[in-house]
Every structure is written in C-alpha cells, then in structure tokens.
PDB file of C-alpha atoms and ligand atoms in Angstrom:
ATOM      1  CA  MET A 870     -16.285 -70.876  20.366  1.00  0.00           C
ATOM      2  CA  GLN A 871     -13.097 -71.291  22.307  1.00  0.00           C
ATOM      3  CA  PRO A 872     -11.971 -71.330  25.054  1.00  0.00           C
ATOM      4  CA  ALA A 873     -15.485 -71.450  26.570  1.00  0.00           C
ATOM      5  CA  GLY A 874     -16.559 -74.386  24.385  1.00  0.00           C
ATOM      6  CA  VAL A 875     -19.849 -72.690  23.524  1.00  0.00           C
ATOM      7  CA  GLU A 876     -21.648 -73.483  20.262  1.00  0.00           C
ATOM      8  CA  PHE A 877     -24.342 -71.302  18.771  1.00  0.00           C
ATOM      9  CA  THR A 878     -25.995 -70.550  15.439  1.00  0.00           C
ATOM     10  CA  VAL A 879     -25.601 -67.172  13.763  1.00  0.00           C
ATOM     11  CA  PRO A 880     -28.429 -66.276  11.376  1.00  0.00           C
ATOM     12  CA  GLU A 881     -27.333 -65.123   7.934  1.00  0.00           C
ATOM     13  CA  GLY A 882     -26.587 -61.418   7.926  1.00  0.00           C
ATOM     14  CA  GLU A 883     -26.415 -61.039  11.694  1.00  0.00           C
ATOM     15  CA  PRO A 884     -23.090 -60.078  13.300  1.00  0.00           C
ATOM     16  CA  VAL A 885     -21.587 -62.785  15.493  1.00  0.00           C
ATOM     17  CA  MET A 886     -21.558 -60.618  18.613  1.00  0.00           C
ATOM     18  CA  ARG A 887     -25.212 -59.678  18.247  1.00  0.00           C
ATOM     19  CA  ALA A 888     -26.235 -63.312  17.786  1.00  0.00           C
ATOM     20  CA  ALA A 889     -24.289 -64.259  20.912  1.00  0.00           C
ATOM     21  CA  GLN A 890     -25.867 -61.460  22.936  1.00  0.00           C
ATOM     22  CA  ARG A 891     -29.343 -62.427  21.763  1.00  0.00           C
ATOM     23  CA  LEU A 892     -28.630 -65.840  23.287  1.00  0.00           C
ATOM     24  CA  ASN A 893     -27.650 -64.127  26.549  1.00  0.00           C
ATOM     25  CA  LEU A 894     -23.951 -64.763  26.140  1.00  0.00           C
ATOM     26  CA  ARG A 895     -21.738 -62.072  27.582  1.00  0.00           C
ATOM     27  CA  TRP A 896     -19.419 -60.661  24.917  1.00  0.00           C
ATOM     28  CA  PRO A 897     -16.802 -58.104  26.015  1.00  0.00           C
ATOM     29  CA  ASN A 898     -17.309 -54.743  24.310  1.00  0.00           C
ATOM     30  CA  VAL A 899     -17.502 -51.048  25.067  1.00  0.00           C
ATOM     31  CA  CYS A 900     -19.185 -49.399  22.092  1.00  0.00           C
ATOM     32  CA  GLY A 901     -22.145 -51.735  21.700  1.00  0.00           C
ATOM     33  CA  GLY A 902     -21.276 -52.860  18.193  1.00  0.00           C
ATOM     34  CA  GLU A 903     -20.350 -49.642  16.396  1.00  0.00           C
ATOM     35  CA  ALA A 904     -16.806 -50.673  15.363  1.00  0.00           C
ATOM     36  CA  MET A 905     -15.495 -47.951  17.683  1.00  0.00           C
ATOM     37  CA  CYS A 906     -13.820 -49.746  20.587  1.00  0.00           C
ATOM     38  CA  GLY A 907     -12.130 -52.852  19.205  1.00  0.00           C
ATOM     39  CA  VAL A 908     -12.777 -54.725  22.455  1.00  0.00           C
ATOM     40  CA  CYS A 909     -14.990 -57.283  20.718  1.00  0.00           C
ATOM     41  CA  PHE A 910     -12.159 -58.572  18.521  1.00  0.00           C
ATOM     42  CA  VAL A 911     -12.080 -62.291  17.959  1.00  0.00           C
ATOM     43  CA  ARG A 912      -9.683 -64.710  16.289  1.00  0.00           C
ATOM     44  CA  VAL A 913     -10.959 -66.973  13.530  1.00  0.00           C
ATOM     45  CA  LEU A 914      -9.326 -70.352  14.142  1.00  0.00           C
ATOM     46  CA  GLU A 915     -11.171 -72.346  11.456  1.00  0.00           C
ATOM     47  CA  GLY A 916     -13.613 -71.582   8.659  1.00  0.00           C
ATOM     48  CA  ALA A 917     -12.248 -68.246   7.487  1.00  0.00           C
ATOM     49  CA  GLU A 918     -13.680 -69.034   4.058  1.00  0.00           C
ATOM     50  CA  HIS A 919     -17.138 -68.640   5.607  1.00  0.00           C
ATOM     51  CA  THR A 920     -16.538 -65.128   6.919  1.00  0.00           C
ATOM     52  CA  SER A 921     -17.715 -61.824   5.487  1.00  0.00           C
ATOM     53  CA  GLU A 922     -15.378 -59.430   3.738  1.00  0.00           C
ATOM     54  CA  MET A 923     -13.769 -56.896   6.008  1.00  0.00           C
ATOM     55  CA  LYS A 924     -15.037 -53.376   5.493  1.00  0.00           C
ATOM     56  CA  ARG A 925     -13.061 -50.196   5.924  1.00  0.00           C
ATOM     57  CA  GLU A 926     -14.313 -49.343   9.430  1.00  0.00           C
ATOM     58  CA  GLU A 927     -13.380 -52.787  10.711  1.00  0.00           C
ATOM     59  CA  ARG A 928      -9.918 -52.653   9.136  1.00  0.00           C
ATOM     60  CA  PHE A 929      -9.334 -49.183  10.598  1.00  0.00           C
ATOM     61  CA  ARG A 930     -10.360 -50.229  14.116  1.00  0.00           C
ATOM     62  CA  LEU A 931      -8.279 -53.412  14.075  1.00  0.00           C
ATOM     63  CA  ASP A 932      -5.250 -51.388  12.967  1.00  0.00           C
ATOM     64  CA  PHE A 933      -5.956 -48.818  15.676  1.00  0.00           C
ATOM     65  CA  VAL A 934      -6.013 -51.416  18.463  1.00  0.00           C
ATOM     66  CA  GLY A 935      -2.868 -53.135  17.176  1.00  0.00           C
ATOM     67  CA  LYS A 936      -4.526 -56.216  15.664  1.00  0.00           C
ATOM     68  CA  GLY A 937      -4.162 -55.200  12.028  1.00  0.00           C
ATOM     69  CA  LYS A 938      -1.238 -57.520  11.355  1.00  0.00           C
ATOM     70  CA  ASP A 939      -3.046 -60.567  12.753  1.00  0.00           C
ATOM     71  CA  ASP A 940      -4.746 -62.213   9.762  1.00  0.00           C
ATOM     72  CA  THR A 941      -7.081 -64.105  12.088  1.00  0.00           C
ATOM     73  CA  ALA A 942      -8.396 -61.025  13.930  1.00  0.00           C
ATOM     74  CA  ARG A 943     -11.902 -59.717  13.263  1.00  0.00           C
ATOM     75  CA  LEU A 944     -14.387 -57.492  15.036  1.00  0.00           C
ATOM     76  CA  ALA A 945     -17.196 -59.730  16.243  1.00  0.00           C
ATOM     77  CA  CYS A 946     -19.631 -56.831  15.971  1.00  0.00           C
ATOM     78  CA  GLN A 947     -18.960 -56.627  12.226  1.00  0.00           C
ATOM     79  CA  LEU A 948     -18.232 -60.258  11.429  1.00  0.00           C
ATOM     80  CA  ARG A 949     -20.897 -62.185   9.567  1.00  0.00           C
ATOM     81  CA  ILE A 950     -20.587 -65.826   8.652  1.00  0.00           C
ATOM     82  CA  THR A 951     -22.073 -68.134   6.030  1.00  0.00           C
ATOM     83  CA  GLY A 952     -20.910 -71.493   7.372  1.00  0.00           C
ATOM     84  CA  PRO A 953     -19.173 -73.256  10.245  1.00  0.00           C
ATOM     85  CA  VAL A 954     -16.372 -71.346  11.940  1.00  0.00           C
ATOM     86  CA  THR A 955     -14.377 -71.808  15.112  1.00  0.00           C
ATOM     87  CA  LEU A 956     -13.648 -68.592  16.971  1.00  0.00           C
ATOM     88  CA  PHE A 957     -11.435 -67.750  19.923  1.00  0.00           C
ATOM     89  CA  LYS A 958     -12.455 -65.035  22.354  1.00  0.00           C
ATOM     90  CA  ARG A 959     -11.672 -64.837  26.033  1.00  0.00           C
ATOM     91  CA  GLY A 960     -14.415 -63.507  28.266  1.00  0.00           C
ATOM     92  CA  VAL A 961     -17.380 -64.949  26.368  1.00  0.00           C
ATOM     93  CA  ARG A 962     -19.643 -66.878  28.697  1.00  0.00           C
TER      94      ARG A 962
HETATM   95  S1  LIG B2056     -18.224 -53.768  19.936  1.00  0.00           S
HETATM   96 FE1  LIG B2056     -16.913 -52.090  19.833  1.00  0.00          FE
HETATM   97  S2  LIG B2056     -15.755 -52.485  18.060  1.00  0.00           S
HETATM   98 FE2  LIG B2056     -17.058 -54.155  18.170  1.00  0.00          FE
END
C-alpha cells in the first residue's frame, strides 16, 4: 500500500477497504462502503490480474467521480483480490 508503505492481508471475498478498516487503518470514505461516494477510490499499481471484475455500480461511480478513464482506478469498498497487489491511496494510515 503506497504511499504509506503499509502491508496487510485481505481475506478472500472481503473488500480491500473493509479488511483495512478491520485492522484499524483509516481509509477515506463517506458512504461506508456502499459504492455511493467514490471517495475510497484507489489505484492498482501492480497485480491487476489478481483483482475482481468490476461490477456495474463500481463502474458507474468511478465514471461519476471522473475516474472512469483511469484503467488503474477502483473502488476499494468493492475491490476484492485473489493475490498480491500494490495499491496507491493517499490518506490511508
Ligand atoms: S466507500 Fe463510498 S464508494 Fe467506496
């Protein structure tokens, strides 16, 4: 996790943001994980092949907040992973 340099494990099926919060990491968001605010967006720097498919609600919200054209952008509250990834999100600590 950049730029904070934090490493953590995300259990299979659990969204990245929820796993981080369970470990008491602060993750910027407004809607609490409902794909409504877009504030949780993260950039996938490495390991995109280990990320879940993007569903319609996530695509819609990323488009709405102007991140739809960024192929690396995901909503951390929707993103699930199956292997090692490197993410970039300011404000996580
Ligand atoms: S927490 Fe609001 S969209 Fe992810």
